[in-house]
Coordinates of C-alpha atoms and ligand atoms in Angstrom, one line a residue:
M101 CA 85.3 -43.5 -47.5
K102 CA 83.1 -44.0 -44.5
D103 CA 84.1 -41.2 -42.1
F104 CA 85.4 -37.6 -42.4
L105 CA 87.9 -37.1 -39.6
S106 CA 90.6 -35.1 -41.3
L107 CA 91.2 -33.3 -44.6
A108 CA 94.3 -35.4 -44.8
D109 CA 92.1 -38.4 -45.6
L110 CA 90.9 -36.9 -48.8
S111 CA 92.6 -37.2 -52.2
P112 CA 93.1 -33.9 -54.1
D113 CA 90.3 -35.0 -56.5
Q114 CA 87.9 -35.7 -53.6
L115 CA 88.7 -32.3 -52.1
R116 CA 88.0 -30.5 -55.3
G117 CA 84.8 -32.7 -55.9
L118 CA 83.5 -31.7 -52.4
L119 CA 84.0 -28.0 -53.1
D120 CA 82.3 -28.4 -56.5
L121 CA 79.4 -30.2 -54.9
A122 CA 79.1 -27.6 -52.2
A123 CA 79.0 -24.8 -54.8
G124 CA 76.4 -26.7 -56.8
L125 CA 74.2 -27.2 -53.8
R126 CA 74.6 -23.6 -52.9
S127 CA 73.4 -22.5 -56.3
S128 CA 70.5 -24.9 -56.4
G129 CA 68.2 -22.1 -55.2
T130 CA 64.8 -22.8 -53.7
A131 CA 63.9 -25.9 -51.8
S132 CA 62.0 -27.4 -54.7
D133 CA 65.2 -27.3 -56.9
R134 CA 67.3 -28.9 -54.3
P135 CA 68.1 -32.6 -54.2
Q136 CA 66.9 -34.4 -51.2
P137 CA 69.4 -37.2 -50.7
L138 CA 69.0 -37.3 -46.9
A139 CA 65.2 -37.8 -47.0
G140 CA 64.1 -40.0 -44.1
R141 CA 67.6 -39.9 -42.6
T142 CA 68.7 -38.6 -39.2
L143 CA 71.9 -36.9 -38.1
A144 CA 72.9 -37.3 -34.5
M145 CA 75.0 -34.3 -33.4
L146 CA 77.1 -34.9 -30.3
F147 CA 78.8 -31.9 -28.6
A148 CA 81.4 -32.1 -25.8
K149 CA 82.1 -28.3 -26.3
P150 CA 79.9 -25.3 -27.1
S151 CA 79.0 -24.3 -30.7
L152 CA 77.0 -21.8 -32.7
R153 CA 78.0 -22.3 -36.4
T154 CA 78.7 -26.1 -36.3
R155 CA 75.4 -26.9 -34.6
V156 CA 73.2 -24.6 -36.7
S157 CA 74.8 -25.1 -40.0
F158 CA 74.7 -28.9 -39.7
E159 CA 71.1 -28.9 -38.5
V160 CA 69.8 -26.5 -41.2
G161 CA 71.9 -28.2 -43.9
M162 CA 70.5 -31.6 -43.0
R163 CA 66.9 -30.2 -43.1
R164 CA 67.6 -28.6 -46.5
L165 CA 68.6 -32.0 -47.8
G166 CA 65.4 -33.6 -46.6
G167 CA 66.7 -35.1 -43.4
D168 CA 66.4 -34.4 -39.7
A169 CA 69.0 -33.6 -37.0
L170 CA 69.1 -34.0 -33.3
Y171 CA 71.3 -32.1 -30.8
L172 CA 73.0 -33.9 -27.9
S173 CA 74.5 -31.4 -25.4
P174 CA 77.8 -31.9 -23.5
A175 CA 75.8 -32.4 -20.2
E176 CA 73.6 -35.1 -21.6
I177 CA 76.3 -37.3 -23.2
G178 CA 79.2 -37.3 -20.7
L179 CA 81.5 -38.8 -23.4
G180 CA 84.1 -40.8 -21.6
S181 CA 82.6 -40.2 -18.1
R182 CA 79.0 -41.4 -18.3
E183 CA 79.6 -43.7 -21.2
S184 CA 82.5 -44.7 -23.4
A185 CA 82.9 -43.4 -27.0
A186 CA 82.7 -47.0 -28.2
D187 CA 79.3 -47.6 -26.6
I188 CA 77.9 -44.3 -27.6
A189 CA 78.9 -45.0 -31.2
R190 CA 77.3 -48.5 -31.2
V191 CA 74.0 -47.1 -29.7
L192 CA 73.8 -44.0 -31.9
S193 CA 74.3 -46.2 -35.0
R194 CA 71.1 -48.0 -34.1
Y195 CA 69.1 -44.8 -34.2
A196 CA 70.9 -42.4 -36.6
D197 CA 72.2 -42.6 -40.2
V198 CA 75.1 -40.3 -39.7
I199 CA 76.9 -38.9 -36.6
M200 CA 78.7 -35.6 -36.2
A201 CA 80.7 -35.1 -33.1
R202 CA 82.7 -32.2 -31.5
V203 CA 85.2 -33.6 -28.9
F204 CA 88.3 -32.7 -26.9
A205 CA 90.7 -35.5 -27.6
H206 CA 91.0 -36.5 -31.2
A207 CA 91.2 -40.1 -30.1
D208 CA 87.6 -39.8 -29.1
I209 CA 86.4 -39.0 -32.6
E210 CA 88.6 -41.9 -33.9
E211 CA 87.0 -44.2 -31.4
L212 CA 83.5 -43.1 -32.4
A213 CA 84.3 -43.8 -36.0
R214 CA 85.9 -47.2 -35.2
F215 CA 82.8 -48.4 -33.4
A216 CA 80.0 -46.7 -35.4
S217 CA 78.5 -48.5 -38.3
V218 CA 77.3 -45.2 -39.8
P219 CA 79.5 -42.4 -41.1
V220 CA 81.2 -40.2 -38.5
I221 CA 82.0 -36.5 -39.2
N222 CA 84.5 -34.5 -37.1
G223 CA 82.9 -31.3 -36.0
L224 CA 86.2 -30.2 -34.3
S225 CA 88.7 -31.9 -32.1
D226 CA 91.7 -30.5 -30.3
H227 CA 93.7 -31.7 -33.2
N228 CA 91.8 -30.4 -36.3
H229 CA 88.7 -28.8 -37.7
P230 CA 88.2 -30.3 -41.1
C231 CA 84.6 -29.0 -41.8
Q232 CA 86.0 -25.5 -41.1
G233 CA 88.9 -26.1 -43.5
L234 CA 86.5 -27.2 -46.2
A235 CA 84.4 -24.0 -45.8
D236 CA 87.6 -21.9 -45.7
L237 CA 88.8 -23.3 -49.0
L238 CA 85.4 -22.8 -50.6
T239 CA 85.5 -19.1 -49.4
I240 CA 89.0 -18.6 -50.9
R241 CA 88.0 -20.3 -54.1
D242 CA 84.9 -18.0 -54.3
A243 CA 87.2 -14.9 -53.9
Y244 CA 89.9 -16.0 -56.4
G245 CA 88.3 -18.6 -58.7
D246 CA 91.1 -21.1 -58.0
L247 CA 93.2 -22.3 -55.1
T248 CA 96.3 -23.4 -56.9
G249 CA 99.3 -21.1 -56.1
R250 CA 97.3 -18.8 -53.7
R251 CA 99.3 -17.7 -50.6
L252 CA 97.7 -17.8 -47.2
A253 CA 99.2 -16.7 -43.9
Y254 CA 97.5 -18.0 -40.7
V255 CA 98.6 -15.7 -37.8
G256 CA 98.2 -17.1 -34.3
D257 CA 98.2 -20.4 -32.5
G258 CA 99.3 -23.5 -34.3
N259 CA 96.0 -25.1 -33.4
N260 CA 93.2 -27.3 -34.8
V261 CA 92.1 -24.7 -37.4
A262 CA 95.8 -24.2 -38.4
H263 CA 96.2 -27.9 -38.9
S264 CA 93.2 -28.2 -41.2
L265 CA 94.4 -25.3 -43.2
L266 CA 97.8 -26.9 -43.6
H267 CA 96.2 -30.2 -44.7
G268 CA 93.7 -28.7 -47.1
G269 CA 95.8 -25.9 -48.4
A270 CA 98.7 -28.2 -49.2
L271 CA 96.3 -30.7 -50.9
A272 CA 95.0 -27.9 -53.1
G273 CA 98.4 -26.6 -54.2
M274 CA 98.4 -23.4 -52.0
H275 CA 101.3 -21.9 -50.2
V276 CA 100.4 -21.9 -46.5
T277 CA 102.5 -20.1 -43.8
I278 CA 101.7 -20.4 -40.1
V279 CA 102.9 -17.2 -38.3
H280 CA 103.0 -18.1 -34.6
P281 CA 104.5 -17.0 -31.3
E282 CA 107.4 -18.9 -29.9
N283 CA 106.2 -22.3 -28.5
H284 CA 102.9 -22.2 -30.4
A285 CA 104.0 -23.9 -33.7
P286 CA 101.7 -26.4 -35.4
S287 CA 102.3 -30.1 -34.8
A288 CA 105.4 -31.4 -36.5
A289 CA 103.4 -34.5 -37.7
V290 CA 100.9 -32.2 -39.4
M291 CA 103.7 -30.2 -41.0
H292 CA 105.2 -33.4 -42.3
T293 CA 102.0 -34.7 -43.8
A294 CA 101.3 -31.3 -45.4
E295 CA 104.8 -31.2 -46.8
G296 CA 104.1 -34.5 -48.5
F297 CA 100.8 -33.1 -50.0
A298 CA 102.5 -29.9 -51.1
S299 CA 105.4 -31.6 -52.9
A300 CA 102.8 -33.5 -54.9
S301 CA 100.5 -30.5 -55.6
G302 CA 103.1 -27.8 -56.2
G303 CA 102.2 -25.9 -53.0
S304 CA 104.3 -25.3 -49.9
V305 CA 104.0 -25.1 -46.2
H306 CA 106.1 -23.1 -43.7
A307 CA 106.0 -22.2 -40.0
T308 CA 107.7 -19.0 -38.7
T309 CA 107.6 -16.7 -35.7
S310 CA 108.3 -13.7 -38.1
L311 CA 105.4 -11.4 -39.2
D312 CA 107.3 -11.2 -42.5
G313 CA 105.2 -14.3 -43.3
V314 CA 102.3 -12.0 -44.0
D315 CA 104.1 -10.0 -46.8
G316 CA 102.2 -10.2 -50.1
V317 CA 99.8 -13.0 -49.2
D318 CA 96.3 -13.4 -50.7
V319 CA 94.6 -14.5 -47.5
V320 CA 95.2 -13.4 -43.9
Y321 CA 93.6 -15.8 -41.4
T322 CA 93.4 -15.8 -37.7
D323 CA 91.7 -17.6 -34.8
V324 CA 91.3 -17.2 -31.0
W325 CA 94.5 -17.2 -29.0
A326 CA 93.1 -19.7 -26.5
S327 CA 90.9 -22.5 -27.8
M328 CA 88.0 -24.2 -26.1
G329 CA 89.6 -26.1 -23.2
Q330 CA 92.5 -23.7 -22.8
E331 CA 90.6 -21.1 -20.8
D332 CA 93.1 -21.3 -17.9
E333 CA 95.9 -20.2 -20.2
A334 CA 93.9 -17.2 -21.7
A335 CA 95.5 -14.5 -19.5
A336 CA 99.0 -15.7 -20.0
R337 CA 98.6 -16.1 -23.7
K338 CA 97.3 -12.5 -24.1
A339 CA 100.8 -11.0 -23.5
R340 CA 102.5 -13.6 -25.6
F341 CA 100.2 -13.2 -28.6
A342 CA 99.7 -9.4 -28.6
P343 CA 102.4 -8.8 -31.3
Y344 CA 100.4 -11.2 -33.6
R345 CA 97.1 -9.3 -33.5
V346 CA 95.7 -8.9 -36.9
D347 CA 95.2 -5.1 -37.2
E348 CA 95.2 -2.8 -40.1
A349 CA 98.9 -2.3 -40.0
L350 CA 99.5 -6.1 -40.3
V351 CA 96.9 -6.5 -43.1
A352 CA 98.6 -3.7 -45.0
R353 CA 101.6 -6.0 -45.4
A354 CA 99.4 -8.5 -47.3
G355 CA 98.7 -8.3 -51.1
A356 CA 96.6 -5.3 -52.4
D357 CA 93.6 -7.5 -52.9
A358 CA 94.0 -9.8 -49.9
I359 CA 91.0 -11.1 -48.0
V360 CA 90.7 -11.7 -44.3
L361 CA 89.2 -14.8 -42.7
H362 CA 88.4 -15.9 -39.2
C363 CA 86.6 -19.1 -38.3
L364 CA 84.7 -17.4 -35.5
P365 CA 83.9 -16.9 -32.7
A366 CA 86.2 -13.9 -32.6
H367 CA 87.6 -12.2 -29.6
R368 CA 87.5 -8.7 -31.0
G369 CA 90.3 -6.5 -29.9
D370 CA 92.5 -9.6 -29.1
E371 CA 93.4 -11.6 -32.2
I372 CA 91.6 -9.3 -34.6
T373 CA 90.5 -5.6 -34.5
D374 CA 87.0 -4.4 -35.2
A375 CA 88.4 -2.3 -38.1
V376 CA 89.7 -5.5 -39.8
I377 CA 86.9 -7.9 -39.1
D378 CA 84.3 -5.3 -40.1
G379 CA 86.5 -4.0 -43.0
L380 CA 86.2 -4.3 -46.7
R381 CA 88.6 -7.2 -47.0
S382 CA 86.8 -9.3 -44.4
R383 CA 84.9 -12.4 -45.8
V384 CA 84.1 -13.9 -42.4
F385 CA 80.4 -14.0 -42.7
D386 CA 80.5 -15.6 -46.2
Q387 CA 83.0 -18.0 -44.6
A388 CA 80.5 -18.8 -41.8
E389 CA 77.7 -19.4 -44.4
N390 CA 80.0 -21.6 -46.4
R391 CA 80.1 -24.0 -43.4
M392 CA 76.6 -25.0 -44.3
H393 CA 77.2 -25.5 -48.0
A394 CA 80.4 -27.5 -47.4
Q395 CA 78.8 -29.7 -44.9
M396 CA 75.7 -30.3 -47.1
A397 CA 78.1 -31.6 -49.7
L398 CA 79.8 -33.9 -47.1
L399 CA 76.4 -35.2 -45.8
A400 CA 75.1 -35.8 -49.4
W401 CA 78.3 -37.7 -50.3
L402 CA 78.9 -39.7 -47.1
A403 CA 75.3 -40.4 -46.0
G404 CA 73.2 -39.6 -49.1
G405 CA 74.9 -41.6 -51.8
M406 CA 75.5 -38.5 -54.0
P407 CA 78.6 -38.9 -56.1
L408 CA 81.2 -36.2 -56.2
P409 CA 81.4 -34.3 -59.5
A410 CA 84.2 -35.6 -61.7
Ligands
CP296 N1 83.8 -22.0 -36.4 C1 83.1 -22.8 -35.6 O1 83.3 -24.0 -35.6 O2 82.2 -22.2 -34.8 P1 81.3 -22.9 -33.6 O3 82.3 -23.2 -32.5 O4 80.4 -21.8 -33.2 O5 80.7 -24.1 -34.1
NVA297 N1 90.5 -23.0 -32.2 C1 89.1 -22.8 -31.8 C2 88.2 -22.9 -32.9 C3 86.7 -22.7 -32.6 C4 85.8 -22.9 -33.8 C5 88.8 -23.7 -30.7 O1 89.1 -24.9 -30.8 O2 88.2 -23.3 -29.7

């Protein structure tokens, strides 16, 4: 496997291996105990959208593995306007050993991967957010010890984050329900792919407009109502999404030990209340930290030659 563009590209064994490698790197303690598979290597980080977690977790993770990272801002690159994705990929491959990119159109990350001779990692596109999905599964596994059979309700927009949860959850044998307002369902193609994974893993995937989808689940997950690039729709979406706010009453419908996740950044008071995100069930900051561990595993595997644990 050269690139990491979607969790749907992984086999169930590769997914489990990445989570195991991430947990292993996380417990490797101090810098002197940690393997340095990226020593002398450089990660080029290309951003067409803003970021806090993705930028910092990749940069720090790369350094922890012995490598170096450089940040390229939206203004500098002009992906598709100043220069084509194909040319950017060809040029960066001459300087860097691995590329991570955050783009609008998913076709842009596919084009970068097609023309780069080095591994390309998807740091979020309009279609999916596989690094986030990896960290999410690691966080759920940390809470419950296992993913198989766990029930997750994602409440909100059927967006990039929802798509990666569908792919990853179904691969891992989870039961994933997307609870969404009318006209904000996840992509039919993603549902179809995830259904295929679920039928092989013993999991299941559903999409519904009914909040009953939260009843008894192990994980309640939400994300912003308007994603980056949808700012014009934010006001209109507020009214439509308000019944889907994750507040204490909604979380009370989940299982007694349920945890709450959010990929962040959060719009507190919109999709999630302060009481929930700051409450005892919330694992959102562990989840944010796990971005770094999950991505260190990805970098070590794709660009550092480290094998995945069997
Ligand atoms: N969750 C996430 O990807 O955060 P950033 O947009 O800050 O990178
Ligand atoms: N769905 C959000 C996720 C941000 C990490 C967005 O695309 O803006």
